[in-house]
mmCIF file of C-alpha atoms in Angstrom:
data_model
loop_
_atom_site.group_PDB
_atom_site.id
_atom_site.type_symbol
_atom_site.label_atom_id
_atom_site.label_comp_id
_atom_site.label_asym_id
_atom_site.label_seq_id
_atom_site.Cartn_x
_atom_site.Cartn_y
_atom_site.Cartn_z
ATOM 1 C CA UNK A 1 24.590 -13.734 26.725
ATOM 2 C CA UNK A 2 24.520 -17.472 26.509
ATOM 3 C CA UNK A 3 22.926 -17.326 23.216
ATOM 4 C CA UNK A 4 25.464 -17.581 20.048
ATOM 5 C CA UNK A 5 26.513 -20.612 17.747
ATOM 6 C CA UNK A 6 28.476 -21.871 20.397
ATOM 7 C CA UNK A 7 26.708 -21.831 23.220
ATOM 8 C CA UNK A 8 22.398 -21.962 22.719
ATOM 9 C CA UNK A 9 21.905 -21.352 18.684
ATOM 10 C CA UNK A 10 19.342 -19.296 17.948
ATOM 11 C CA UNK A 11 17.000 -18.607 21.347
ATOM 12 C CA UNK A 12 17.994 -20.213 24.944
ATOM 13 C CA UNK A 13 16.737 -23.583 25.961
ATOM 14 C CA UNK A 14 14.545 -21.643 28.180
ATOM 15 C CA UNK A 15 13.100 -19.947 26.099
ATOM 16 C CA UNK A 16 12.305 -23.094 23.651
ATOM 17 C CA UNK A 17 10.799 -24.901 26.128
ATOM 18 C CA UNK A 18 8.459 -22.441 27.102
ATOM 19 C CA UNK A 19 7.346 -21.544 22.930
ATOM 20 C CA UNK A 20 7.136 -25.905 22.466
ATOM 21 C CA UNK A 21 4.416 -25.813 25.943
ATOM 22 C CA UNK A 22 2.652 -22.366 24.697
ATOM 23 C CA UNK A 23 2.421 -24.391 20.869
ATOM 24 C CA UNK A 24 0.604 -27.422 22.403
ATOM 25 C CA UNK A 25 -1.487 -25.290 24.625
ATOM 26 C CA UNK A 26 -2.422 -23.009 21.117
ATOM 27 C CA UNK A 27 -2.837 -26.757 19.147
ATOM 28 C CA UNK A 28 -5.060 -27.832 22.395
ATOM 29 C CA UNK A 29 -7.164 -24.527 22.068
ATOM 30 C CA UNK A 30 -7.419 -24.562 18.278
ATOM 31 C CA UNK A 31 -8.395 -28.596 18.280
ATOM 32 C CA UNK A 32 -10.957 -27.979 20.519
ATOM 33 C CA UNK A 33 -12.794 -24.855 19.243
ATOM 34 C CA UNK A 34 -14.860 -24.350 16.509
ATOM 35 C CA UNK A 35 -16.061 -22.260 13.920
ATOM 36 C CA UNK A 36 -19.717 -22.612 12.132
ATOM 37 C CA UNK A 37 -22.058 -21.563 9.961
ATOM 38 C CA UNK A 38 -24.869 -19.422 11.674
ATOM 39 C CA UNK A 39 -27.116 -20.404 8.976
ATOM 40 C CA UNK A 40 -26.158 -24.126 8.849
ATOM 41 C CA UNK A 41 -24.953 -25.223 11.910
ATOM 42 C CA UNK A 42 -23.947 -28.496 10.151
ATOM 43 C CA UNK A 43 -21.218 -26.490 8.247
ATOM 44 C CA UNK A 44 -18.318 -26.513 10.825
ATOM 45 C CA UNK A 45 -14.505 -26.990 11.215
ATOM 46 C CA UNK A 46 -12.170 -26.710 13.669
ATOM 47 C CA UNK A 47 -9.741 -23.142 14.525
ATOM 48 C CA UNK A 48 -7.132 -26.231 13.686
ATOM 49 C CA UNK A 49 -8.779 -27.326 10.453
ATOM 50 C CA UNK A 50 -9.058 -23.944 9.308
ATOM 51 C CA UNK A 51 -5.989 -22.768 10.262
ATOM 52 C CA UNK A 52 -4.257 -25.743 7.956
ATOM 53 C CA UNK A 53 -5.913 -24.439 4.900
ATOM 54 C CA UNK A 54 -4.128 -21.330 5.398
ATOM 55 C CA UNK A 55 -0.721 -19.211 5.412
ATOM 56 C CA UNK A 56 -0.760 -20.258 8.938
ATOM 57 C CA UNK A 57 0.258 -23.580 7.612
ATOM 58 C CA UNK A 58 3.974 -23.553 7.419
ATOM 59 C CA UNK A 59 3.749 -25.625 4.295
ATOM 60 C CA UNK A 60 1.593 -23.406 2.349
ATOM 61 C CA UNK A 61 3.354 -20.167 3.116
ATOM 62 C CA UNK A 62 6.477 -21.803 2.076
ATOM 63 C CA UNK A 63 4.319 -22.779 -1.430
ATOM 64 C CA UNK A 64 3.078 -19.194 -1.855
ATOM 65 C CA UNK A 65 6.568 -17.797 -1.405
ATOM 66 C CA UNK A 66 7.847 -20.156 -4.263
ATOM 67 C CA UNK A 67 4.481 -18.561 -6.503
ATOM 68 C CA UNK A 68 5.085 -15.438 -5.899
ATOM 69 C CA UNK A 69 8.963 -16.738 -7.061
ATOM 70 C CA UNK A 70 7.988 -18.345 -9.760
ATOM 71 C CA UNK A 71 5.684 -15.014 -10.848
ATOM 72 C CA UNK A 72 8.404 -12.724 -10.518
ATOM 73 C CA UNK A 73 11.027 -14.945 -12.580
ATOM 74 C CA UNK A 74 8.123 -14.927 -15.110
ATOM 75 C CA UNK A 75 7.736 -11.084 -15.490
ATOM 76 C CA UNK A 76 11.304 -10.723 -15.242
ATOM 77 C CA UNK A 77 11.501 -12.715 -18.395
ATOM 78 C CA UNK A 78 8.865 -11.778 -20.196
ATOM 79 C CA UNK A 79 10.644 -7.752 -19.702
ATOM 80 C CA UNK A 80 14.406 -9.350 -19.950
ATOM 81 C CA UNK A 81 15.213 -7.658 -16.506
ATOM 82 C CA UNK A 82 18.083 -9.517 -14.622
ATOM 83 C CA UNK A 83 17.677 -10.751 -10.876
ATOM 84 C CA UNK A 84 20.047 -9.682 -8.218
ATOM 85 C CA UNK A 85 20.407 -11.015 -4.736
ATOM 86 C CA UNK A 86 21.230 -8.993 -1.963
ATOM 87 C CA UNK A 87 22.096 -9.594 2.025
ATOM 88 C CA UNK A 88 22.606 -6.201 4.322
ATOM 89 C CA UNK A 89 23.363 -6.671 7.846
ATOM 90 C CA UNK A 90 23.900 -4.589 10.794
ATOM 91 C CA UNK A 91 26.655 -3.244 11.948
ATOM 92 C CA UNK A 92 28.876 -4.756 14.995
ATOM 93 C CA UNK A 93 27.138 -2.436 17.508
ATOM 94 C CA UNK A 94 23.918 -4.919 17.147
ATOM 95 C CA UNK A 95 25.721 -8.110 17.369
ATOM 96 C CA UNK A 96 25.700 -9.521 21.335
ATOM 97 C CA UNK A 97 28.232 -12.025 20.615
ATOM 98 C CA UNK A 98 31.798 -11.666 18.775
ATOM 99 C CA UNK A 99 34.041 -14.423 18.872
ATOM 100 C CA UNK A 100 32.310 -16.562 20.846
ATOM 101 C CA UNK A 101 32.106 -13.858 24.207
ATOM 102 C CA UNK A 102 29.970 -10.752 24.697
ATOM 103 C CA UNK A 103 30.617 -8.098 21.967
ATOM 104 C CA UNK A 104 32.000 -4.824 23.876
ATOM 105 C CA UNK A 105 30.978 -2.105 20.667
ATOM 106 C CA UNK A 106 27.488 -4.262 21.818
ATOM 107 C CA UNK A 107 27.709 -3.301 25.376
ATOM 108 C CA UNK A 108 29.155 0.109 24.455
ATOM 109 C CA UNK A 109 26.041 0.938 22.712
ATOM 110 C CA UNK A 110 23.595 0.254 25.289
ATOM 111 C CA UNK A 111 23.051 -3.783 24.297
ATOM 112 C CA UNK A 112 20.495 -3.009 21.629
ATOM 113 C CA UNK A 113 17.882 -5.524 20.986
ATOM 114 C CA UNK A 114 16.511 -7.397 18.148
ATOM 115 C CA UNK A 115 13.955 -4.939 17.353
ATOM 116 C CA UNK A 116 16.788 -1.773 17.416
ATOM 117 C CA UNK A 117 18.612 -4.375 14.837
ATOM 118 C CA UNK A 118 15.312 -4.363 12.836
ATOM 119 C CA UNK A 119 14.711 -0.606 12.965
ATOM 120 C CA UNK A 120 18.069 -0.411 11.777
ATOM 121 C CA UNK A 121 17.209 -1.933 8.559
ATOM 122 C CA UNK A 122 14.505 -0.950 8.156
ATOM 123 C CA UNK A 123 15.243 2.516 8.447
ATOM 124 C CA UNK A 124 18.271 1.608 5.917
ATOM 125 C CA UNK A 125 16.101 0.024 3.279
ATOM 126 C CA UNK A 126 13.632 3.625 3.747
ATOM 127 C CA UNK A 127 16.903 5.546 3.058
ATOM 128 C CA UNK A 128 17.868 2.973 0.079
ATOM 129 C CA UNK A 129 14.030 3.599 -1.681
ATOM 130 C CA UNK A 130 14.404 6.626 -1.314
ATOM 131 C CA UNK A 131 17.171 6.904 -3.177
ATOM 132 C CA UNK A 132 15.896 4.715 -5.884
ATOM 133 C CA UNK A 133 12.767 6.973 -6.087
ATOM 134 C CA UNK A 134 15.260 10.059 -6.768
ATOM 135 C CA UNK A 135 16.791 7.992 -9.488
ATOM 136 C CA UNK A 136 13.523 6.685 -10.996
ATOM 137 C CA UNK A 137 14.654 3.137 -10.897
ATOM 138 C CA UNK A 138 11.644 0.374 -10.130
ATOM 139 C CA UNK A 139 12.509 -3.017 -8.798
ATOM 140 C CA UNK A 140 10.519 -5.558 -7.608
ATOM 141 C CA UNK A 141 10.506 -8.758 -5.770
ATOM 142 C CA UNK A 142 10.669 -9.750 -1.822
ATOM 143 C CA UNK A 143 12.860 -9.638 1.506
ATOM 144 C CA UNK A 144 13.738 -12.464 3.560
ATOM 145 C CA UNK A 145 14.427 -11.924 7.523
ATOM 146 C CA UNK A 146 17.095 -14.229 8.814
ATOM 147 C CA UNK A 147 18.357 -14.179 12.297
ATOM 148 C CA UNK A 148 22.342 -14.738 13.207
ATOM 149 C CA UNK A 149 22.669 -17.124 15.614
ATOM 150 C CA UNK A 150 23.022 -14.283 18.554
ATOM 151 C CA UNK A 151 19.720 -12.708 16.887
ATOM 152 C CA UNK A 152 20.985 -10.307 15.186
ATOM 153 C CA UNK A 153 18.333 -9.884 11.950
ATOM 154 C CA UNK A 154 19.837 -9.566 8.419
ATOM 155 C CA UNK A 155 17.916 -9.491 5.168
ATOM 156 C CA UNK A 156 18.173 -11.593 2.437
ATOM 157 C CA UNK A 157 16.366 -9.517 -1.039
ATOM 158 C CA UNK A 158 15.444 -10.890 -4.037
ATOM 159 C CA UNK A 159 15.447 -7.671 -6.695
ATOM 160 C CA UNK A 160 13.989 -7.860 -10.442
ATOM 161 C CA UNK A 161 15.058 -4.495 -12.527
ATOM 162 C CA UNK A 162 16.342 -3.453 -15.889
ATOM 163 C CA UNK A 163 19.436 -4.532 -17.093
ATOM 164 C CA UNK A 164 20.691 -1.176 -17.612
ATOM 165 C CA UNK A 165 19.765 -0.266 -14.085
ATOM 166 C CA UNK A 166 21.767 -3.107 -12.343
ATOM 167 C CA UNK A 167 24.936 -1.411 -11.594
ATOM 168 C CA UNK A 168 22.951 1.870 -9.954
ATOM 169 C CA UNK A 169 20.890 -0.234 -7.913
ATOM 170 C CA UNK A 170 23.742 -2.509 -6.517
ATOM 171 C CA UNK A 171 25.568 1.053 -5.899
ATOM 172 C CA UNK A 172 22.787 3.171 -4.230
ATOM 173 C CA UNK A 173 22.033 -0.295 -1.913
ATOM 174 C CA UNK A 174 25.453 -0.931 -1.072
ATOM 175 C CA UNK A 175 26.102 2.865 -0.367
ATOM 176 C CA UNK A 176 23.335 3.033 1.940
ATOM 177 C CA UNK A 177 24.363 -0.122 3.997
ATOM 178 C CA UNK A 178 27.724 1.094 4.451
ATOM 179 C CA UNK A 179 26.969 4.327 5.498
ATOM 180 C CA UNK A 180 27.355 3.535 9.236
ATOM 181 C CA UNK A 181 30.575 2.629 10.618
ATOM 182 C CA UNK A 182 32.050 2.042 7.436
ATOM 183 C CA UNK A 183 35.472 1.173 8.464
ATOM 184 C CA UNK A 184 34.882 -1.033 11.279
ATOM 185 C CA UNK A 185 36.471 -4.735 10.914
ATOM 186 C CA UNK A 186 34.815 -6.823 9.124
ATOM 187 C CA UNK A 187 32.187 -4.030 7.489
ATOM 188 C CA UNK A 188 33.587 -4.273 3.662
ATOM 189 C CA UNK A 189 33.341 -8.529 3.877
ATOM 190 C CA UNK A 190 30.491 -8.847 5.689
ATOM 191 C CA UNK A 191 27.640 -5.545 5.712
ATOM 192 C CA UNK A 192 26.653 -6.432 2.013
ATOM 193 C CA UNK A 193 26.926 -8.675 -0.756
ATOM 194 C CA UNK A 194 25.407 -8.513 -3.404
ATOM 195 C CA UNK A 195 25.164 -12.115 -5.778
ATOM 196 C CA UNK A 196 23.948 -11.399 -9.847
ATOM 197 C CA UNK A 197 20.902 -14.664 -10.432
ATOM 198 C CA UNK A 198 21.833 -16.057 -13.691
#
């Protein structure tokens, strides 16, 4: 795959050449259709005037992630639960690149894509609430997906909970991300850390 941090970071050239033309084309189509007011015809904007008063805005999603922040840090507290920070990743079998050349346990496995990676954790996180739901234990907050450079997905969580729930919740999380290939290299470094948020 030519795609790792030392070769094309994050997507080929390729394949960023052909999402910067499809952009402009969508920017073209947006800046030149419009959206009005069947009963005042006077009362229009553009798709692209519309679409920067909203989430599709990269600058106001990036705001409303830091409210939604800034609410949770305020419940939390308000209730004196403690913030934890928490990154699972995949195991080996979904990286495509392993110092710096194809990764065999990828190839092995079939060369599972992005979206297997995803499932992955996804299905890990299900597996991880469930557990919580067994132990009564609420959290709250919000997940962050961030590819590898070979585009691998891992997640990046930001949990609100009890104080005297930390440990358990750190435990069941951890438990389920190591639950595949456990002892492969690299697995008790790299599958999860967890971070306490002072």
């Amino acid at each position: 795959t030519i795609v790792h941090k030392h070769g094309q970071s994050y997507c080929s050239n390729f394949s960023l050449q052909r999402r910067r033309v499809r952009d402009q084309d969508n920017l073209s189509m947006m800046q030149n259709t419009i959206a009005y007011d069947a009963d005042d015809e006077s009362n229009w904007f553009t798709l692209n005037e519309l679409a920067g008063k909203s989430i599709s805005n990269p600058e106001i999603r990036r705001a409303e992630m830091f409210v939604r922040l800034k609410g949770f840090e305020s419940i939390a507290q308000a209730n004196d639960h403690v913030g934890m920070f928490y990154t699972p990743t995949c195991p080996s079998r979904f990286h495509s690149v392993a110092s710096n050349k194809v990764n065999q346990k990828w190839l092995d496995a079939g060369c599972p894509t992005t979206q297997d990676a995803h499932d992955y954790m996804t299905s890990m996180f299900a597996d991880f609430r469930k557990a919580l739901d067994k132990a009564e234990i609420k959290v709250y907050g919000l997940r962050v997906v961030e590819p590898h450079a070979d585009g691998c997905p891992h997640w990046h969580l930001l949990f609100f909970m009890e104080k005297r729930h930390e440990s358990t919740v750190t435990s069941l999380f951890k438990k389920e991300a190591m639950k595949d290939s456990p002892n492969e290299k690299g697995a008790k470094k790299y599958r999860f850390t967890s971070e306490k948020i002072d």
